[in-house]
PDB file of N, CA and C in Angstrom:
ATOM      1  N   MET K   1     -21.888  -9.361  -5.883  1.00 80.00           N
ATOM      2  CA  MET K   1     -20.778 -10.195  -6.265  1.00 80.00           C
ATOM      3  C   MET K   1     -20.262 -10.918  -5.026  1.00 80.00           C
ATOM      4  N   VAL K   2     -20.015 -12.197  -5.177  1.00 84.00           N
ATOM      5  CA  VAL K   2     -19.489 -13.001  -4.085  1.00 84.00           C
ATOM      6  C   VAL K   2     -18.050 -13.371  -4.412  1.00 84.00           C
ATOM      7  N   ILE K   3     -17.182 -13.101  -3.470  1.00 91.00           N
ATOM      8  CA  ILE K   3     -15.765 -13.444  -3.631  1.00 91.00           C
ATOM      9  C   ILE K   3     -15.479 -14.618  -2.709  1.00 91.00           C
ATOM     10  N   ASN K   4     -14.869 -15.669  -3.258  1.00 94.00           N
ATOM     11  CA  ASN K   4     -14.584 -16.820  -2.410  1.00 94.00           C
ATOM     12  C   ASN K   4     -13.399 -16.519  -1.492  1.00 94.00           C
ATOM     13  N   ARG K   5     -13.171 -17.409  -0.563  1.00 95.00           N
ATOM     14  CA  ARG K   5     -12.140 -17.173   0.457  1.00 95.00           C
ATOM     15  C   ARG K   5     -10.730 -17.129  -0.126  1.00 95.00           C
ATOM     16  N   ARG K   6     -10.485 -17.844  -1.194  1.00 96.00           N
ATOM     17  CA  ARG K   6      -9.152 -17.815  -1.805  1.00 96.00           C
ATOM     18  C   ARG K   6      -8.843 -16.411  -2.339  1.00 96.00           C
ATOM     19  N   TRP K   7      -9.809 -15.806  -3.043  1.00 96.00           N
ATOM     20  CA  TRP K   7      -9.616 -14.445  -3.560  1.00 96.00           C
ATOM     21  C   TRP K   7      -9.592 -13.431  -2.427  1.00 96.00           C
ATOM     22  N   ALA K   8     -10.393 -13.659  -1.403  1.00 97.00           N
ATOM     23  CA  ALA K   8     -10.385 -12.757  -0.246  1.00 97.00           C
ATOM     24  C   ALA K   8      -9.016 -12.775   0.432  1.00 97.00           C
ATOM     25  N   ALA K   9      -8.433 -13.956   0.570  1.00 97.00           N
ATOM     26  CA  ALA K   9      -7.093 -14.068   1.161  1.00 97.00           C
ATOM     27  C   ALA K   9      -6.062 -13.354   0.292  1.00 97.00           C
ATOM     28  N   PHE K  10      -6.215 -13.456  -1.022  1.00 98.00           N
ATOM     29  CA  PHE K  10      -5.308 -12.747  -1.932  1.00 98.00           C
ATOM     30  C   PHE K  10      -5.412 -11.239  -1.728  1.00 98.00           C
ATOM     31  N   LEU K  11      -6.635 -10.715  -1.620  1.00 98.00           N
ATOM     32  CA  LEU K  11      -6.824  -9.284  -1.413  1.00 98.00           C
ATOM     33  C   LEU K  11      -6.221  -8.832  -0.082  1.00 98.00           C
ATOM     34  N   ILE K  12      -6.396  -9.629   0.946  1.00 98.00           N
ATOM     35  CA  ILE K  12      -5.798  -9.321   2.249  1.00 98.00           C
ATOM     36  C   ILE K  12      -4.273  -9.312   2.133  1.00 98.00           C
ATOM     37  N   ALA K  13      -3.721 -10.287   1.434  1.00 98.00           N
ATOM     38  CA  ALA K  13      -2.272 -10.357   1.255  1.00 98.00           C
ATOM     39  C   ALA K  13      -1.739  -9.140   0.503  1.00 98.00           C
ATOM     40  N   VAL K  14      -2.475  -8.690  -0.491  1.00 98.00           N
ATOM     41  CA  VAL K  14      -2.067  -7.490  -1.233  1.00 98.00           C
ATOM     42  C   VAL K  14      -2.063  -6.280  -0.302  1.00 98.00           C
ATOM     43  N   GLY K  15      -3.076  -6.159   0.524  1.00 98.00           N
ATOM     44  CA  GLY K  15      -3.129  -5.053   1.477  1.00 98.00           C
ATOM     45  C   GLY K  15      -1.971  -5.084   2.462  1.00 98.00           C
ATOM     46  N   VAL K  16      -1.657  -6.255   2.975  1.00 98.00           N
ATOM     47  CA  VAL K  16      -0.529  -6.398   3.909  1.00 98.00           C
ATOM     48  C   VAL K  16       0.781  -6.103   3.192  1.00 98.00           C
ATOM     49  N   TRP K  17       0.946  -6.650   2.006  1.00 98.00           N
ATOM     50  CA  TRP K  17       2.161  -6.424   1.211  1.00 98.00           C
ATOM     51  C   TRP K  17       2.387  -4.926   0.987  1.00 98.00           C
ATOM     52  N   THR K  18       1.316  -4.224   0.665  1.00 98.00           N
ATOM     53  CA  THR K  18       1.405  -2.786   0.436  1.00 98.00           C
ATOM     54  C   THR K  18       1.948  -2.072   1.671  1.00 98.00           C
ATOM     55  N   TRP K  19       1.441  -2.441   2.827  1.00 98.00           N
ATOM     56  CA  TRP K  19       1.881  -1.787   4.059  1.00 98.00           C
ATOM     57  C   TRP K  19       3.262  -2.239   4.513  1.00 98.00           C
ATOM     58  N   LEU K  20       3.752  -3.346   4.005  1.00 98.00           N
ATOM     59  CA  LEU K  20       5.122  -3.759   4.305  1.00 98.00           C
ATOM     60  C   LEU K  20       6.138  -3.061   3.394  1.00 98.00           C
ATOM     61  N   ILE K  21       5.798  -2.877   2.152  1.00 98.00           N
ATOM     62  CA  ILE K  21       6.741  -2.382   1.155  1.00 98.00           C
ATOM     63  C   ILE K  21       6.808  -0.861   1.088  1.00 98.00           C
ATOM     64  N   TRP K  22       5.672  -0.189   0.962  1.00 98.00           N
ATOM     65  CA  TRP K  22       5.685   1.250   0.684  1.00 98.00           C
ATOM     66  C   TRP K  22       6.286   2.104   1.791  1.00 98.00           C
ATOM     67  N   PRO K  23       6.052   1.840   3.071  1.00 97.00           N
ATOM     68  CA  PRO K  23       6.731   2.652   4.090  1.00 97.00           C
ATOM     69  C   PRO K  23       8.261   2.524   4.030  1.00 97.00           C
ATOM     70  N   ARG K  24       8.748   1.339   3.716  1.00 98.00           N
ATOM     71  CA  ARG K  24      10.200   1.153   3.580  1.00 98.00           C
ATOM     72  C   ARG K  24      10.732   1.939   2.393  1.00 98.00           C
ATOM     73  N   PHE K  25       9.965   1.952   1.310  1.00 98.00           N
ATOM     74  CA  PHE K  25      10.335   2.737   0.141  1.00 98.00           C
ATOM     75  C   PHE K  25      10.326   4.230   0.493  1.00 98.00           C
ATOM     76  N   GLY K  26       9.337   4.638   1.291  1.00 98.00           N
ATOM     77  CA  GLY K  26       9.263   6.031   1.729  1.00 98.00           C
ATOM     78  C   GLY K  26      10.492   6.454   2.514  1.00 98.00           C
ATOM     79  N   LEU K  27      10.975   5.593   3.381  1.00 98.00           N
ATOM     80  CA  LEU K  27      12.200   5.900   4.127  1.00 98.00           C
ATOM     81  C   LEU K  27      13.395   6.041   3.190  1.00 98.00           C
ATOM     82  N   ALA K  28      13.461   5.188   2.188  1.00 98.00           N
ATOM     83  CA  ALA K  28      14.557   5.273   1.217  1.00 98.00           C
ATOM     84  C   ALA K  28      14.494   6.585   0.442  1.00 98.00           C
ATOM     85  N   ILE K  29      13.298   6.999   0.067  1.00 98.00           N
ATOM     86  CA  ILE K  29      13.138   8.271  -0.642  1.00 98.00           C
ATOM     87  C   ILE K  29      13.516   9.424   0.279  1.00 98.00           C
ATOM     88  N   TRP K  30      13.091   9.375   1.529  1.00 98.00           N
ATOM     89  CA  TRP K  30      13.394  10.432   2.486  1.00 98.00           C
ATOM     90  C   TRP K  30      14.903  10.613   2.645  1.00 98.00           C
ATOM     91  N   LYS K  31      15.636   9.504   2.640  1.00 97.00           N
ATOM     92  CA  LYS K  31      17.087   9.553   2.829  1.00 97.00           C
ATOM     93  C   LYS K  31      17.850   9.860   1.548  1.00 97.00           C
ATOM     94  N   ASP K  32      17.169   9.836   0.423  1.00 97.00           N
ATOM     95  CA  ASP K  32      17.816  10.093  -0.868  1.00 97.00           C
ATOM     96  C   ASP K  32      18.287  11.545  -0.949  1.00 97.00           C
ATOM     97  N   ASP K  33      19.453  11.744  -1.504  1.00 97.00           N
ATOM     98  CA  ASP K  33      20.029  13.085  -1.628  1.00 97.00           C
ATOM     99  C   ASP K  33      19.177  14.019  -2.482  1.00 97.00           C
ATOM    100  N   ARG K  34      18.376  13.462  -3.373  1.00 97.00           N
ATOM    101  CA  ARG K  34      17.546  14.284  -4.260  1.00 97.00           C
ATOM    102  C   ARG K  34      16.274  14.792  -3.601  1.00 97.00           C
ATOM    103  N   SER K  35      15.990  14.349  -2.376  1.00 98.00           N
ATOM    104  CA  SER K  35      14.738  14.709  -1.713  1.00 98.00           C
ATOM    105  C   SER K  35      14.734  16.124  -1.146  1.00 98.00           C
ATOM    106  N   PHE K  36      15.896  16.646  -0.833  1.00 98.00           N
ATOM    107  CA  PHE K  36      15.976  17.981  -0.238  1.00 98.00           C
ATOM    108  C   PHE K  36      17.074  18.786  -0.922  1.00 98.00           C
ATOM    109  N   ALA K  37      16.783  20.065  -1.124  1.00 97.00           N
ATOM    110  CA  ALA K  37      17.774  21.001  -1.653  1.00 97.00           C
ATOM    111  C   ALA K  37      17.796  22.195  -0.700  1.00 97.00           C
ATOM    112  N   ASP K  38      18.930  22.416  -0.080  1.00 96.00           N
ATOM    113  CA  ASP K  38      19.067  23.502   0.902  1.00 96.00           C
ATOM    114  C   ASP K  38      18.041  23.389   2.016  1.00 96.00           C
ATOM    115  N   GLY K  39      17.745  22.178   2.434  1.00 95.00           N
ATOM    116  CA  GLY K  39      16.821  21.928   3.532  1.00 95.00           C
ATOM    117  C   GLY K  39      15.353  21.947   3.160  1.00 95.00           C
ATOM    118  N   ALA K  40      15.042  22.258   1.909  1.00 98.00           N
ATOM    119  CA  ALA K  40      13.644  22.312   1.470  1.00 98.00           C
ATOM    120  C   ALA K  40      13.310  21.078   0.642  1.00 98.00           C
ATOM    121  N   PRO K  41      12.094  20.562   0.782  1.00 98.00           N
ATOM    122  CA  PRO K  41      11.701  19.394  -0.020  1.00 98.00           C
ATOM    123  C   PRO K  41      11.676  19.740  -1.509  1.00 98.00           C
ATOM    124  N   THR K  42      12.104  18.771  -2.307  1.00 98.00           N
ATOM    125  CA  THR K  42      12.113  18.956  -3.759  1.00 98.00           C
ATOM    126  C   THR K  42      10.897  18.290  -4.384  1.00 98.00           C
ATOM    127  N   SER K  43      10.714  18.522  -5.669  1.00 98.00           N
ATOM    128  CA  SER K  43       9.609  17.872  -6.375  1.00 98.00           C
ATOM    129  C   SER K  43       9.795  16.364  -6.385  1.00 98.00           C
ATOM    130  N   PHE K  44      11.019  15.903  -6.377  1.00 98.00           N
ATOM    131  CA  PHE K  44      11.309  14.467  -6.290  1.00 98.00           C
ATOM    132  C   PHE K  44      10.634  13.877  -5.054  1.00 98.00           C
ATOM    133  N   LEU K  45      10.778  14.531  -3.915  1.00 98.00           N
ATOM    134  CA  LEU K  45      10.170  14.055  -2.675  1.00 98.00           C
ATOM    135  C   LEU K  45       8.653  14.144  -2.750  1.00 98.00           C
ATOM    136  N   TRP K  46       8.115  15.260  -3.227  1.00 98.00           N
ATOM    137  CA  TRP K  46       6.671  15.448  -3.281  1.00 98.00           C
ATOM    138  C   TRP K  46       5.990  14.436  -4.202  1.00 98.00           C
ATOM    139  N   VAL K  47       6.577  14.187  -5.346  1.00 98.00           N
ATOM    140  CA  VAL K  47       5.982  13.222  -6.278  1.00 98.00           C
ATOM    141  C   VAL K  47       5.964  11.827  -5.664  1.00 98.00           C
ATOM    142  N   HIS K  48       7.075  11.447  -5.048  1.00 98.00           N
ATOM    143  CA  HIS K  48       7.123  10.123  -4.438  1.00 98.00           C
ATOM    144  C   HIS K  48       6.218  10.031  -3.216  1.00 98.00           C
ATOM    145  N   ALA K  49       6.107  11.112  -2.465  1.00 98.00           N
ATOM    146  CA  ALA K  49       5.191  11.118  -1.320  1.00 98.00           C
ATOM    147  C   ALA K  49       3.750  10.931  -1.789  1.00 98.00           C
ATOM    148  N   LEU K  50       3.394  11.578  -2.895  1.00 98.00           N
ATOM    149  CA  LEU K  50       2.052  11.414  -3.456  1.00 98.00           C
ATOM    150  C   LEU K  50       1.818   9.974  -3.921  1.00 98.00           C
ATOM    151  N   LEU K  51       2.794   9.403  -4.600  1.00 98.00           N
ATOM    152  CA  LEU K  51       2.672   8.017  -5.062  1.00 98.00           C
ATOM    153  C   LEU K  51       2.546   7.040  -3.891  1.00 98.00           C
ATOM    154  N   ILE K  52       3.344   7.257  -2.871  1.00 98.00           N
ATOM    155  CA  ILE K  52       3.308   6.375  -1.698  1.00 98.00           C
ATOM    156  C   ILE K  52       1.959   6.496  -0.991  1.00 98.00           C
ATOM    157  N   THR K  53       1.483   7.723  -0.824  1.00 98.00           N
ATOM    158  CA  THR K  53       0.190   7.942  -0.169  1.00 98.00           C
ATOM    159  C   THR K  53      -0.943   7.283  -0.947  1.00 98.00           C
ATOM    160  N   ALA K  54      -0.941   7.464  -2.253  1.00 98.00           N
ATOM    161  CA  ALA K  54      -1.977   6.850  -3.088  1.00 98.00           C
ATOM    162  C   ALA K  54      -1.908   5.330  -3.003  1.00 98.00           C
ATOM    163  N   SER K  55      -0.717   4.778  -3.053  1.00 98.00           N
ATOM    164  CA  SER K  55      -0.559   3.318  -2.985  1.00 98.00           C
ATOM    165  C   SER K  55      -1.019   2.766  -1.646  1.00 98.00           C
ATOM    166  N   LEU K  56      -0.701   3.472  -0.562  1.00 98.00           N
ATOM    167  CA  LEU K  56      -1.148   3.020   0.753  1.00 98.00           C
ATOM    168  C   LEU K  56      -2.672   3.099   0.874  1.00 98.00           C
ATOM    169  N   ALA K  57      -3.264   4.139   0.310  1.00 98.00           N
ATOM    170  CA  ALA K  57      -4.728   4.258   0.343  1.00 98.00           C
ATOM    171  C   ALA K  57      -5.373   3.125  -0.447  1.00 98.00           C
ATOM    172  N   ILE K  58      -4.866   2.863  -1.642  1.00 98.00           N
ATOM    173  CA  ILE K  58      -5.411   1.774  -2.469  1.00 98.00           C
ATOM    174  C   ILE K  58      -5.202   0.430  -1.779  1.00 98.00           C
ATOM    175  N   GLY K  59      -4.019   0.208  -1.233  1.00 98.00           N
ATOM    176  CA  GLY K  59      -3.740  -1.039  -0.527  1.00 98.00           C
ATOM    177  C   GLY K  59      -4.645  -1.239   0.674  1.00 98.00           C
ATOM    178  N   THR K  60      -4.944  -0.149   1.371  1.00 98.00           N
ATOM    179  CA  THR K  60      -5.846  -0.225   2.518  1.00 98.00           C
ATOM    180  C   THR K  60      -7.250  -0.621   2.074  1.00 98.00           C
ATOM    181  N   VAL K  61      -7.732   0.015   1.019  1.00 98.00           N
ATOM    182  CA  VAL K  61      -9.070  -0.307   0.501  1.00 98.00           C
ATOM    183  C   VAL K  61      -9.128  -1.763   0.048  1.00 98.00           C
ATOM    184  N   VAL K  62      -8.121  -2.211  -0.660  1.00 98.00           N
ATOM    185  CA  VAL K  62      -8.091  -3.604  -1.128  1.00 98.00           C
ATOM    186  C   VAL K  62      -8.074  -4.567   0.062  1.00 98.00           C
ATOM    187  N   GLY K  63      -7.262  -4.260   1.066  1.00 98.00           N
ATOM    188  CA  GLY K  63      -7.198  -5.116   2.254  1.00 98.00           C
ATOM    189  C   GLY K  63      -8.518  -5.164   3.001  1.00 98.00           C
ATOM    190  N   VAL K  64      -9.167  -4.021   3.147  1.00 98.00           N
ATOM    191  CA  VAL K  64     -10.466  -3.969   3.831  1.00 98.00           C
ATOM    192  C   VAL K  64     -11.511  -4.760   3.047  1.00 98.00           C
ATOM    193  N   LEU K  65     -11.508  -4.596   1.721  1.00 97.00           N
ATOM    194  CA  LEU K  65     -12.434  -5.387   0.902  1.00 97.00           C
ATOM    195  C   LEU K  65     -12.165  -6.880   1.068  1.00 97.00           C
ATOM    196  N   GLY K  66     -10.902  -7.252   1.156  1.00 97.00           N
ATOM    197  CA  GLY K  66     -10.554  -8.650   1.370  1.00 97.00           C
ATOM    198  C   GLY K  66     -11.075  -9.183   2.688  1.00 97.00           C
ATOM    199  N   VAL K  67     -10.933  -8.380   3.745  1.00 97.00           N
ATOM    200  CA  VAL K  67     -11.433  -8.797   5.064  1.00 97.00           C
ATOM    201  C   VAL K  67     -12.954  -8.938   5.033  1.00 97.00           C
ATOM    202  N   LYS K  68     -13.640  -7.967   4.421  1.00 95.00           N
ATOM    203  CA  LYS K  68     -15.100  -8.049   4.331  1.00 95.00           C
ATOM    204  C   LYS K  68     -15.532  -9.264   3.514  1.00 95.00           C
ATOM    205  N   ALA K  69     -14.829  -9.528   2.412  1.00 96.00           N
ATOM    206  CA  ALA K  69     -15.163 -10.688   1.583  1.00 96.00           C
ATOM    207  C   ALA K  69     -14.903 -11.983   2.347  1.00 96.00           C
ATOM    208  N   TRP K  70     -13.826 -12.032   3.112  1.00 96.00           N
ATOM    209  CA  TRP K  70     -13.503 -13.221   3.909  1.00 96.00           C
ATOM    210  C   TRP K  70     -14.629 -13.517   4.895  1.00 96.00           C
ATOM    211  N   ARG K  71     -15.120 -12.466   5.548  1.00 94.00           N
ATOM    212  CA  ARG K  71     -16.177 -12.644   6.551  1.00 94.00           C
ATOM    213  C   ARG K  71     -17.491 -13.094   5.919  1.00 94.00           C
ATOM    214  N   ARG K  72     -17.753 -12.646   4.720  1.00 93.00           N
ATOM    215  CA  ARG K  72     -19.031 -12.958   4.059  1.00 93.00           C
ATOM    216  C   ARG K  72     -18.991 -14.247   3.234  1.00 93.00           C
ATOM    217  N   ALA K  73     -17.800 -14.741   2.950  1.00 90.00           N
ATOM    218  CA  ALA K  73     -17.682 -15.940   2.103  1.00 90.00           C
ATOM    219  C   ALA K  73     -18.230 -17.161   2.842  1.00 90.00           C
ATOM    220  N   ARG K  74     -18.843 -17.997   2.075  1.00 75.00           N
ATOM    221  CA  ARG K  74     -19.351 -19.244   2.642  1.00 75.00           C
ATOM    222  C   ARG K  74     -18.198 -20.210   2.809  1.00 75.00           C
ATOM    223  N   HIS K  75     -18.290 -21.010   3.811  1.00 64.00           N
ATOM    224  CA  HIS K  75     -17.234 -21.995   4.096  1.00 64.00           C
ATOM    225  C   HIS K  75     -17.274 -23.132   3.135  1.00 64.00           C
TER     226      HIS K  75
END
């Protein structure tokens, strides 16, 4: 499958967007009162940490695919 440069740029943008948004969301979750009970992490924190980790992994893969497609696309 050949991806043109426009789609490759979109994939790269999605990867960058993911890394701009999710860490900020992670900080908000960390500071949320529901994240800790008596100093211990709650399920609220663990579930969101899992979602953030999965999203960052997917965003990284999408961004890498975008970079590879950009390099291979014909001008």
